[in-house]
Amino acid sequence: MNDVMLKTPVQEIRLPDTGDRIFIKRDDLIGFSFGGNKVRIAWEFYQDMKEKDCDCLVAYGSSRSNMCRALANLCSRYEIPCYVLTAKEDVVEEGTFNSRMVEEFGAHIRFCHKDNVAEGVDELMAELKSMGYRPYYVFGDRYGMGNEEAAARAYRKVYGELLEYQEEQGIVFDRIFLASGTGMTQGGLVAGQNQYGGHADITGISVARPSGRGKSEVARFAGAGPEDVHFEDGYVCGGYGLYDKDIESVIRLMMERFGIPLDPTYTGKAFSGMLKYLKTRSHEPENVLFIHTGGTPLYFDYLNAARIGGQAADRIANSPLTGL
Ligand SMILES: *Cc1c(COP(=O)(O)O)cnc(C)c1O
């Protein structure tokens, strides 16, 4: 099954002012559906669905999300019906590139209320069963619990592959940074470290959650304790999807200088947070790996928004990349 190309390169980039060596795991370059961590995770859900002998996939989330786009595209590829349950409260009028793709891929969108998701899941699953399907809910039970292992498998494997990479290259990553949201990705990496060993400090830069909830969710996916989780909530910038000029200038410069797209919700926020984190702590030069978790469609949304809303960043400003 190699039409979903999951192999991605590690690229070193040279940044001024950082004594550290910065490497990027380019998971945005996965060769399916614009890539990203959600393609890896969706792939594991799809495999799990087949193992459980189901024939219809159900997700909860917004059609604007990278998760829904990746799942809907895999379902269109394998001709599996895809249902997305969305909270009415999360519906926003204007479409995004992800929500338009989710429509293109023929996913069925159903609505529920935010405080009634469990009932919404039950009703949709019952309806699909009455239609003769064997539906698979990617997140497990009606409360979204119980399928952590499948979700975490994607980045548990990546952690293992990164160990092989380090061995081949004769290099050791001291730190691994990534944007952390639901915790599925970081949870997988932590599970990998617990399974395969290694000492890299796996640091999740929160894109929204405060560290208490963030840590416990990463731990849930990792099958570990919160004390095993390094989660930084100091770069959230006011909340999910919010960003400032520093994040904007990091996005601009990474694209201008390296041709690497970042977005303000996930990778741009995390990359900017990582640079600030490294800068504010004095330490011996280290080998630092940033996992580029994709989200390229959000880069295009960002370009549109910057044009329409006139939010284009003042050049450079206080960017941690000043001097590049
Ligand atoms: C979802 C997402 C993340 C966060 O991953 P989680 O597994 O939810 O923590 C990071 N980057 C991008 C581009 C994403 O879509």
XYZ file of C-alpha atoms and ligand atoms in Angstrom:
339
model
C 0.000 0.000 0.000
C 2.533 2.559 -1.050
C 0.247 5.058 -2.692
C 0.195 6.854 0.640
C 3.863 7.816 0.803
C 4.785 8.230 4.431
C 8.576 8.518 4.151
C 9.820 12.060 4.751
C 13.258 13.684 4.923
C 15.031 15.439 7.770
C 16.480 18.777 6.672
C 19.012 20.908 8.491
C 18.559 24.660 8.248
C 20.996 27.354 9.289
C 19.626 30.086 11.495
C 21.654 32.959 12.885
C 21.818 33.648 16.597
C 21.151 30.106 17.616
C 24.132 28.167 18.801
C 22.039 25.105 18.199
C 21.827 22.975 15.095
C 18.235 23.013 13.857
C 16.807 20.052 11.952
C 13.297 19.771 10.559
C 11.406 16.522 10.031
C 9.420 17.434 6.927
C 6.161 15.616 7.548
C 4.522 18.326 5.478
C 6.057 16.481 2.515
C 4.134 13.237 2.942
C 2.959 12.355 -0.549
C -0.775 12.308 0.100
C -3.334 15.062 0.672
C -0.779 17.797 1.436
C 0.748 15.661 4.154
C 1.042 16.433 7.814
C 0.682 14.484 11.033
C -3.022 13.953 10.368
C -2.281 11.914 7.240
C -0.128 9.534 9.313
C -2.758 9.335 12.033
C -5.628 8.956 9.539
C -3.680 6.138 7.906
C -3.442 4.294 11.228
C -7.171 4.801 11.846
C -7.922 3.461 8.394
C -5.788 0.337 9.029
C -7.472 -0.119 12.414
C -10.896 0.230 10.792
C -10.083 -2.561 8.357
C -8.693 -4.780 11.118
C -11.943 -4.315 13.011
C -13.820 -5.279 9.870
C -15.719 -2.003 9.596
C -16.789 -0.378 6.352
C -17.734 3.205 7.194
C -15.675 5.831 8.997
C -16.982 8.345 11.528
C -15.062 11.286 12.975
C -15.911 14.147 15.247
C -14.470 17.546 14.456
C -14.666 20.558 12.261
C -14.511 20.218 8.489
C -11.905 23.003 8.669
C -9.513 20.676 10.444
C -6.539 18.909 8.933
C -7.798 15.685 10.557
C -11.112 15.773 8.697
C -9.451 16.624 5.393
C -6.973 13.751 5.735
C -9.670 11.244 6.764
C -12.097 12.380 4.072
C -9.385 12.074 1.431
C -8.351 8.579 2.536
C -12.015 7.567 2.491
C -12.465 8.942 -1.019
C -9.299 7.101 -2.077
C -10.576 3.764 -0.745
C -14.257 4.408 -1.485
C -15.329 4.200 2.137
C -18.246 6.390 3.294
C -17.002 9.148 5.602
C -19.186 10.909 8.190
C -18.036 13.946 10.116
C -19.952 14.995 13.208
C -19.501 18.702 13.810
C -20.588 20.889 16.717
C -23.035 23.511 15.438
C -21.177 26.020 17.580
C -18.000 25.382 15.558
C -19.510 26.126 12.175
C -18.116 29.273 10.628
C -19.689 30.903 7.608
C -16.770 31.259 5.259
C -15.193 28.099 3.950
C -11.524 27.304 4.299
C -9.343 25.275 1.973
C -9.773 22.244 4.250
C -13.560 22.526 4.485
C -13.833 22.931 0.727
C -11.685 19.842 0.196
C -13.763 17.860 2.713
C -16.809 18.753 0.578
C -14.979 17.833 -2.627
C -14.135 14.411 -1.193
C -17.823 13.727 -0.629
C -17.753 13.440 3.173
C -21.140 13.673 4.895
C -21.331 16.398 7.527
C -23.741 15.936 10.432
C -24.346 18.336 13.297
C -24.701 18.044 17.035
C -24.426 20.380 20.000
C -21.118 20.827 21.731
C -22.424 19.667 25.102
C -24.191 16.684 23.541
C -21.459 15.057 21.505
C -21.860 11.613 23.086
C -25.558 11.520 22.114
C -24.657 12.755 18.655
C -22.146 9.928 18.251
C -24.678 7.342 19.481
C -27.380 8.569 17.124
C -25.121 8.683 14.096
C -23.666 5.224 14.797
C -27.190 3.794 15.247
C -28.367 5.399 12.043
C -25.413 4.019 10.078
C -25.972 0.541 11.524
C -29.621 0.702 10.507
C -28.408 1.519 6.994
C -26.454 -1.760 7.030
C -22.992 -0.339 7.696
C -20.433 -1.464 10.255
C -19.319 2.027 11.311
C -15.959 2.788 12.932
C -15.687 5.800 15.225
C -12.058 6.888 15.083
C -11.906 8.191 18.653
C -13.306 5.081 20.359
C -16.408 5.216 22.540
C -19.149 7.873 22.675
C -16.909 9.995 24.901
C -13.984 9.774 22.501
C -12.016 7.397 24.701
C -10.530 3.979 24.080
C -8.765 4.270 20.741
C -5.644 6.056 21.972
C -3.373 3.221 20.910
C -4.318 3.471 17.219
C -3.910 7.245 17.247
C -0.528 7.102 18.972
C 0.813 4.367 16.698
C 1.596 6.881 13.927
C 4.213 8.842 15.864
C 5.396 5.894 17.911
C 6.616 4.574 14.557
C 8.092 7.940 13.618
C 10.034 7.985 16.871
C 11.468 4.571 15.994
C 12.421 5.762 12.504
C 14.072 8.862 13.971
C 16.220 6.645 16.195
C 17.369 4.751 13.100
C 18.068 8.048 11.348
C 20.226 9.262 14.227
C 22.160 6.039 14.224
C 22.770 6.181 10.469
C 23.835 9.822 10.619
C 25.840 9.493 13.793
C 23.969 12.305 15.454
C 21.856 12.511 18.595
C 18.878 14.851 18.920
C 18.927 16.490 22.333
C 15.476 17.983 21.890
C 12.444 17.327 19.747
C 9.897 20.130 19.417
C 6.437 20.017 17.901
C 3.078 21.778 17.949
C 0.881 19.986 20.477
C -2.910 20.182 20.308
C -4.972 17.090 21.078
C -1.805 15.279 22.194
C -2.052 12.389 19.717
C 1.237 13.268 18.053
C 3.287 14.044 21.142
C 1.672 11.079 22.898
C 2.912 8.824 20.107
C 6.452 10.188 20.365
C 6.495 9.719 24.147
C 5.152 6.176 23.727
C 7.967 5.557 21.224
C 10.584 6.832 23.632
C 9.197 4.660 26.406
C 9.263 1.681 24.083
C 12.521 2.175 22.170
C 14.575 4.309 24.564
C 16.556 7.477 23.943
C 16.941 10.673 25.905
C 15.698 13.522 23.720
C 13.592 16.020 25.610
C 10.298 15.844 23.702
C 8.811 19.302 24.104
C 5.248 20.003 23.015
C 4.557 23.659 22.335
C 0.915 24.129 23.199
C -1.255 25.628 20.481
C -4.146 26.197 22.897
C -4.314 24.202 26.101
C -2.930 25.126 29.488
C -0.313 22.693 30.682
C -2.438 20.705 33.160
C -4.961 19.496 30.602
C -2.349 19.395 27.847
C -0.055 17.113 29.822
C -2.776 14.740 30.902
C -4.046 14.365 27.333
C -0.564 13.684 25.940
C -0.103 11.164 28.767
C -3.418 9.491 27.902
C -2.271 8.896 24.309
C 1.209 7.857 25.422
C -0.069 5.403 28.010
C 2.246 7.188 30.442
C 2.028 9.526 33.405
C 1.889 13.323 33.146
C 5.337 13.434 34.780
C 6.688 11.869 31.558
C 5.402 14.796 29.481
C 7.152 18.085 28.714
C 4.467 20.534 27.594
C 5.079 24.285 27.301
C 2.021 26.524 27.440
C 3.846 29.855 27.408
C 3.526 30.484 23.665
C -0.222 30.020 23.180
C -0.577 33.684 22.270
C -4.070 34.125 23.665
C -5.694 30.957 22.369
C -6.283 28.532 19.546
C -5.777 30.141 16.149
C -4.590 33.464 17.577
C -1.217 34.862 16.597
C 0.957 37.944 16.766
C 3.577 39.737 14.713
C 6.383 37.484 15.907
C 4.565 34.443 14.581
C 3.790 36.253 11.340
C 7.382 37.237 10.773
C 8.612 33.705 11.479
C 6.122 32.405 8.899
C 7.214 34.986 6.343
C 10.909 34.406 6.819
C 10.731 30.627 6.823
C 8.905 30.791 3.500
C 11.136 33.492 2.009
C 14.441 31.998 3.064
C 13.778 28.274 2.970
C 10.542 27.812 1.027
C 9.050 26.048 4.030
C 5.387 26.894 4.668
C 4.279 27.304 8.281
C 0.816 28.283 9.500
C -0.175 30.552 12.385
C -2.320 27.981 14.239
C 0.167 25.118 14.547
C 3.610 25.013 13.007
C 4.280 28.766 12.919
C 3.217 29.165 16.523
C 5.302 26.188 17.585
C 8.393 27.138 15.574
C 8.281 30.673 16.941
C 7.746 29.308 20.457
C 10.670 26.925 20.033
C 13.028 29.713 18.962
C 11.988 31.830 21.943
C 12.359 28.877 24.268
C 15.871 28.136 22.987
C 16.843 31.787 23.156
C 15.708 32.427 26.698
C 17.538 29.469 28.109
C 21.297 29.496 28.163
C 22.650 26.107 27.310
C 25.447 24.319 25.512
C 24.806 24.058 21.735
C 22.409 21.222 21.055
C 20.954 19.236 18.203
C 17.330 20.266 17.939
C 14.686 18.584 15.820
C 11.457 20.355 14.921
C 8.716 18.105 13.595
C 6.902 19.928 10.820
C 3.401 18.570 11.326
C 2.019 19.940 8.053
C -1.166 21.966 7.815
C -0.209 23.470 4.458
C -3.845 24.331 3.580
C -3.823 26.625 6.616
C -0.871 28.476 5.108
C -3.075 29.331 2.138
C -5.957 30.363 4.432
C -3.462 32.598 6.189
C -2.374 34.226 2.931
C -6.012 34.918 2.077
C -6.740 36.316 5.528
C -3.658 38.505 5.465
C -4.800 39.973 2.157
C -8.456 40.421 3.060
C -7.974 41.556 6.634
C -4.897 43.617 5.975
C -3.063 41.853 8.798
C 0.185 41.460 6.901
C 3.003 41.639 9.374
C 5.204 44.629 9.765
C 8.436 43.349 8.372
C 10.689 41.616 10.865
C 9.550 43.495 14.007
C 10.817 41.634 17.046
C 11.234 38.378 15.262
C 13.412 35.755 16.860
C 14.723 35.324 13.320
C 15.975 38.898 13.065
C 19.303 38.959 11.313
C 18.488 36.079 9.009
C -3.457 18.647 14.593
C -2.193 19.334 14.275
C -1.168 19.467 15.228
C -1.325 18.981 16.640
O -1.304 17.581 16.705
P -2.029 16.840 17.886
O -1.776 15.421 17.628
O -3.489 17.220 17.801
O -1.449 17.322 19.162
C 0.003 20.081 14.861
N 0.179 20.568 13.612
C -0.782 20.466 12.676
C -0.513 21.040 11.340
C -1.993 19.846 12.967
O -2.942 19.743 12.033
